[in-house]
Amino acid sequence: MTGLIAALDTTDPQRARRWATQVAPSCGMLKLGLEFYLANGAEGVRMIDDRPIFLDLKLHDIPNTVAGGVRAILPLRPEFLTLHAGGGRAMIAAARAAAETAGAARPKLLAVTVLTSLDAEALHEVGVAGGPRQQVLRLARLALDAGADGLVCSAQEIATLRDALGPNALLVVPGIRPAGSDAGDQARTMTPREAAEAGADWLVVGRPITAAPDPAAAAAAIAADLAA
Ligand code: C5P
């Protein structure tokens, strides 16, 4: 069954804690991103212990530095950790080797292929000749081959990636909007049910939960929709 991850996007640890408690009954995991981590560090992450943690830090550096970063994060025991597939095979392999030192409790590594904020023109500008679709597939195959456990992808990419990569790759999907909710800055959204049916393993939902008048009820409604 497709699981629900709440994105707790804030620098305020008290607010994140409150959201975590509110949504914990409905979410299998809680995502903490760059803004939370840079403001609160490892101590802040330790305060959010209601559910397994997805640390969305999108690591991207030389292999030795990324491996050191992964080892530094291991004591926090995140369930998922993100890195940029564009860092290349050696970087991803080094991250995996570092993660393996945690044994069975190692974090699963999720690769980000092409940021959903980049369109064909923006990609061309940074030297990528093919379109976003081609680049997503290329980087997805590379990342899994080098040791990533799965991918963060947009809802529109789920079907293509499932076809190309088979059932084992973990697909974690943001840009989810329950029917009738505000898309905000997300350009291409899907409802939770649509994304689950397309083959997502996990859905990442932020503002439709955290900006709702009742975050607990909003998360529960999405979880119920997924369970139906
Ligand atoms: O509020 P919203 O539901 O749009 O939040 C989506 C979350 O997923 C945010 O934390 C955002 O940073 C993250 N994300 C995304 N698109 C990506 C990768 C991550 O929206 N391609």
Tab-separated table of C-alpha atoms and ligand atoms in Angstrom:
chain	number	residue	atom	x	y	z
A	1	MET	CA	0.000	0.000	0.000
A	2	THR	CA	1.133	3.553	-0.694
A	3	GLY	CA	2.326	5.324	2.450
A	4	LEU	CA	1.958	8.951	3.463
A	5	ILE	CA	4.852	11.225	4.398
A	6	ALA	CA	4.156	14.665	5.876
A	7	ALA	CA	6.668	17.361	4.897
A	8	LEU	CA	7.269	19.511	7.980
A	9	ASP	CA	8.647	22.567	6.188
A	10	THR	CA	9.497	25.125	8.852
A	11	THR	CA	12.514	26.459	10.729
A	12	ASP	CA	10.522	26.499	13.978
A	13	PRO	CA	11.141	23.309	15.971
A	14	GLN	CA	8.091	23.847	18.216
A	15	ARG	CA	5.837	24.114	15.201
A	16	ALA	CA	7.424	21.022	13.617
A	17	ARG	CA	6.907	19.121	16.877
A	18	ARG	CA	3.268	20.163	17.015
A	19	TRP	CA	2.658	19.085	13.409
A	20	ALA	CA	4.500	15.804	14.031
A	21	THR	CA	2.241	14.940	16.938
A	22	GLN	CA	-0.882	15.946	15.009
A	23	VAL	CA	-0.134	13.875	11.903
A	24	ALA	CA	1.666	10.897	13.470
A	25	PRO	CA	-1.432	8.641	13.535
A	26	SER	CA	-1.867	9.041	9.761
A	27	CYS	CA	1.691	9.235	8.435
A	28	GLY	CA	4.260	6.484	8.156
A	29	MET	CA	7.106	8.976	8.016
A	30	LEU	CA	7.908	12.644	8.596
A	31	LYS	CA	10.073	14.618	6.186
A	32	LEU	CA	12.478	17.245	7.463
A	33	GLY	CA	14.180	19.322	4.788
A	34	LEU	CA	17.039	21.696	4.367
A	35	GLU	CA	15.410	24.675	6.065
A	36	PHE	CA	14.643	22.710	9.225
A	37	TYR	CA	18.061	21.047	9.306
A	38	LEU	CA	20.051	24.237	8.713
A	39	ALA	CA	18.117	26.043	11.431
A	40	ASN	CA	18.042	23.289	14.043
A	41	GLY	CA	20.708	20.717	13.159
A	42	ALA	CA	20.849	17.210	14.553
A	43	GLU	CA	19.391	18.330	17.898
A	44	GLY	CA	16.272	19.548	16.130
A	45	VAL	CA	15.875	16.247	14.294
A	46	ARG	CA	16.118	14.352	17.604
A	47	MET	CA	13.147	16.371	18.902
A	48	ILE	CA	10.909	14.926	16.178
A	49	ASP	CA	10.647	11.306	17.186
A	50	ASP	CA	6.990	10.485	16.583
A	51	ARG	CA	7.679	8.574	13.369
A	52	PRO	CA	10.590	7.445	11.188
A	53	ILE	CA	12.360	10.427	9.653
A	54	PHE	CA	13.012	11.232	6.006
A	55	LEU	CA	15.956	13.650	5.878
A	56	ASP	CA	15.646	15.542	2.609
A	57	LEU	CA	19.121	17.071	2.435
A	58	LYS	CA	19.791	16.433	-1.284
A	59	LEU	CA	23.517	15.791	-0.825
A	60	HIS	CA	25.745	16.673	-3.787
A	61	ASP	CA	29.541	16.900	-3.444
A	62	ILE	CA	32.665	14.859	-4.161
A	63	PRO	CA	32.350	11.179	-3.130
A	64	ASN	CA	34.582	11.483	-0.057
A	65	THR	CA	32.629	14.460	1.308
A	66	VAL	CA	29.221	12.897	0.669
A	67	ALA	CA	30.361	9.654	2.312
A	68	GLY	CA	31.480	11.673	5.344
A	69	GLY	CA	28.136	13.471	5.404
A	70	VAL	CA	26.242	10.183	5.311
A	71	ARG	CA	28.343	8.778	8.168
A	72	ALA	CA	27.731	11.956	10.183
A	73	ILE	CA	23.966	11.538	9.731
A	74	LEU	CA	23.826	7.836	10.672
A	75	PRO	CA	23.393	8.398	14.456
A	76	LEU	CA	20.068	10.132	13.652
A	77	ARG	CA	18.898	6.861	12.078
A	78	PRO	CA	16.894	8.416	9.241
A	79	GLU	CA	14.767	5.995	7.268
A	80	PHE	CA	15.289	7.891	3.984
A	81	LEU	CA	18.061	10.269	2.919
A	82	THR	CA	18.210	12.117	-0.417
A	83	LEU	CA	21.136	12.860	-2.724
A	84	HIS	CA	21.437	14.294	-6.230
A	85	ALA	CA	21.877	11.662	-8.930
A	86	GLY	CA	23.791	14.314	-10.893
A	87	GLY	CA	26.676	13.792	-8.435
A	88	GLY	CA	27.496	10.707	-10.486
A	89	ARG	CA	28.163	7.007	-10.012
A	90	ALA	CA	31.163	7.297	-7.689
A	91	MET	CA	29.361	9.707	-5.359
A	92	ILE	CA	26.262	7.518	-5.113
A	93	ALA	CA	28.354	4.376	-4.576
A	94	ALA	CA	30.359	6.127	-1.842
A	95	ALA	CA	27.132	7.205	-0.130
A	96	ARG	CA	25.822	3.648	-0.261
A	97	ALA	CA	29.061	2.216	1.144
A	98	ALA	CA	28.920	4.756	3.993
A	99	ALA	CA	25.262	3.929	4.666
A	100	GLU	CA	26.077	0.209	4.774
A	101	THR	CA	28.263	0.772	7.818
A	102	ALA	CA	25.022	1.185	9.789
A	103	GLY	CA	24.106	-2.434	9.018
A	104	ALA	CA	20.473	-3.470	8.740
A	105	ALA	CA	19.221	-0.125	10.090
A	106	ARG	CA	20.920	1.819	7.301
A	107	PRO	CA	19.046	4.697	5.709
A	108	LYS	CA	17.598	4.061	2.286
A	109	LEU	CA	19.111	6.388	-0.283
A	110	LEU	CA	16.746	8.220	-2.602
A	111	ALA	CA	18.137	9.946	-5.656
A	112	VAL	CA	16.767	13.201	-6.993
A	113	THR	CA	17.078	13.176	-10.796
A	114	VAL	CA	15.977	16.462	-12.377
A	115	LEU	CA	14.561	19.098	-10.047
A	116	THR	CA	10.931	19.664	-10.944
A	117	SER	CA	11.682	23.391	-11.020
A	118	LEU	CA	13.833	22.891	-14.172
A	119	ASP	CA	12.092	22.940	-17.559
A	120	ALA	CA	13.615	22.018	-20.942
A	121	GLU	CA	15.000	25.516	-21.455
A	122	ALA	CA	16.618	25.671	-18.008
A	123	LEU	CA	18.175	22.246	-18.583
A	124	HIS	CA	19.493	23.305	-21.970
A	125	GLU	CA	21.063	26.329	-20.319
A	126	VAL	CA	23.063	24.096	-17.972
A	127	GLY	CA	24.246	21.932	-20.870
A	128	VAL	CA	21.707	19.086	-20.928
A	129	ALA	CA	20.833	18.492	-24.578
A	130	GLY	CA	17.942	16.017	-24.224
A	131	GLY	CA	14.646	17.017	-22.619
A	132	PRO	CA	13.760	16.520	-18.935
A	133	ARG	CA	12.137	13.108	-19.547
A	134	GLN	CA	15.228	11.656	-21.181
A	135	GLN	CA	17.466	13.083	-18.451
A	136	VAL	CA	15.239	11.748	-15.664
A	137	LEU	CA	15.434	8.227	-17.114
A	138	ARG	CA	19.176	8.399	-17.666
A	139	LEU	CA	19.846	9.579	-14.109
A	140	ALA	CA	17.313	7.165	-12.596
A	141	ARG	CA	19.030	4.146	-14.186
A	142	LEU	CA	22.458	5.428	-13.195
A	143	ALA	CA	21.401	6.080	-9.584
A	144	LEU	CA	19.867	2.650	-9.038
A	145	ASP	CA	22.798	0.941	-10.730
A	146	ALA	CA	25.235	2.824	-8.478
A	147	GLY	CA	23.465	1.857	-5.257
A	148	ALA	CA	20.476	4.120	-4.649
A	149	ASP	CA	17.394	2.362	-3.272
A	150	GLY	CA	14.896	4.556	-5.054
A	151	LEU	CA	14.015	7.918	-6.481
A	152	VAL	CA	12.172	11.074	-5.694
A	153	CYS	CA	10.066	11.752	-8.763
A	154	SER	CA	7.142	13.853	-9.890
A	155	ALA	CA	3.726	12.256	-10.191
A	156	GLN	CA	3.886	12.589	-13.985
A	157	GLU	CA	7.045	10.435	-14.061
A	158	ILE	CA	5.725	7.502	-12.003
A	159	ALA	CA	4.325	5.408	-14.862
A	160	THR	CA	7.380	5.843	-17.097
A	161	LEU	CA	9.789	5.037	-14.269
A	162	ARG	CA	7.796	2.009	-13.114
A	163	ASP	CA	7.784	0.653	-16.681
A	164	ALA	CA	11.507	1.256	-17.099
A	165	LEU	CA	12.735	0.236	-13.656
A	166	GLY	CA	10.379	-2.504	-12.514
A	167	PRO	CA	8.695	-3.002	-9.152
A	168	ASN	CA	11.729	-2.879	-6.844
A	169	ALA	CA	12.768	0.774	-7.121
A	170	LEU	CA	11.222	2.836	-4.339
A	171	LEU	CA	9.315	5.754	-5.845
A	172	VAL	CA	8.684	8.672	-3.501
A	173	VAL	CA	6.446	11.383	-4.935
A	174	PRO	CA	5.897	15.033	-3.904
A	175	GLY	CA	3.606	17.471	-5.700
A	176	ILE	CA	0.477	15.784	-4.357
A	177	ARG	CA	-2.748	17.731	-3.990
A	178	PRO	CA	-6.038	16.307	-2.705
A	179	ALA	CA	-8.930	17.165	-5.029
A	180	GLY	CA	-10.004	20.773	-4.561
A	181	SER	CA	-6.892	21.945	-2.687
A	182	ASP	CA	-4.652	24.830	-3.720
A	183	ALA	CA	-1.745	23.791	-5.991
A	184	GLY	CA	0.408	26.683	-4.710
A	185	ASP	CA	3.764	26.697	-6.524
A	186	GLN	CA	3.476	23.065	-7.669
A	187	ALA	CA	2.931	23.106	-11.431
A	188	ARG	CA	1.975	19.501	-12.172
A	189	THR	CA	0.073	17.816	-9.374
A	190	MET	CA	-1.868	14.581	-8.863
A	191	THR	CA	-4.361	13.567	-6.224
A	192	PRO	CA	-3.216	10.999	-3.641
A	193	ARG	CA	-5.389	8.293	-5.185
A	194	GLU	CA	-4.127	8.969	-8.740
A	195	ALA	CA	-0.482	8.836	-7.626
A	196	ALA	CA	-1.048	5.626	-5.665
A	197	GLU	CA	-2.729	3.992	-8.649
A	198	ALA	CA	0.129	5.084	-10.906
A	199	GLY	CA	2.545	3.110	-8.706
A	200	ALA	CA	3.995	5.436	-6.048
A	201	ASP	CA	5.335	3.757	-2.902
A	202	TRP	CA	5.222	6.902	-0.782
A	203	LEU	CA	3.547	10.291	-1.217
A	204	VAL	CA	5.069	13.459	0.223
A	205	VAL	CA	2.467	16.027	1.245
A	206	GLY	CA	3.333	19.363	2.804
A	207	ARG	CA	1.062	22.385	2.738
A	208	PRO	CA	-2.233	20.551	2.126
A	209	ILE	CA	-1.603	19.165	5.623
A	210	THR	CA	0.434	21.816	7.427
A	211	ALA	CA	-1.530	24.822	6.133
A	212	ALA	CA	-4.902	23.180	6.789
A	213	PRO	CA	-7.013	24.547	9.657
A	214	ASP	CA	-6.839	21.071	11.200
A	215	PRO	CA	-3.602	19.278	10.126
A	216	ALA	CA	-4.578	16.076	11.940
A	217	ALA	CA	-7.865	15.866	10.059
A	218	ALA	CA	-6.234	16.742	6.725
A	219	ALA	CA	-3.629	13.980	7.127
A	220	ALA	CA	-6.272	11.505	8.274
A	221	ALA	CA	-8.425	12.254	5.215
A	222	ILE	CA	-5.523	11.583	2.836
A	223	ALA	CA	-4.557	8.396	4.677
A	224	ALA	CA	-8.161	7.191	4.534
A	225	ASP	CA	-8.280	7.919	0.800
A	226	LEU	CA	-5.107	5.848	0.305
A	227	ALA	CA	-6.459	2.976	2.395
A	228	ALA	CA	-9.819	2.902	0.564
B	1	C5P	O1	3.841	21.772	0.380
B	1	C5P	P1	4.102	20.725	-0.665
B	1	C5P	O2	3.134	19.561	-0.604
B	1	C5P	O3	4.221	21.303	-2.052
B	1	C5P	O4	5.528	20.138	-0.244
B	1	C5P	C1	6.216	19.208	-1.028
B	1	C5P	C2	7.513	18.846	-0.361
B	1	C5P	O5	8.250	18.029	-1.243
B	1	C5P	C3	8.403	20.028	-0.025
B	1	C5P	O6	9.123	19.679	1.159
B	1	C5P	C4	9.328	20.123	-1.212
B	1	C5P	O7	10.573	20.675	-0.871
B	1	C5P	C5	9.487	18.665	-1.583
B	1	C5P	N1	9.854	18.412	-2.977
B	1	C5P	C6	9.097	18.849	-4.049
B	1	C5P	N2	9.502	18.592	-5.331
B	1	C5P	C7	10.608	17.900	-5.551
B	1	C5P	C8	11.372	17.437	-4.483
B	1	C5P	C9	10.963	17.721	-3.190
B	1	C5P	O8	8.060	19.472	-3.861
B	1	C5P	N3	10.971	17.624	-6.790
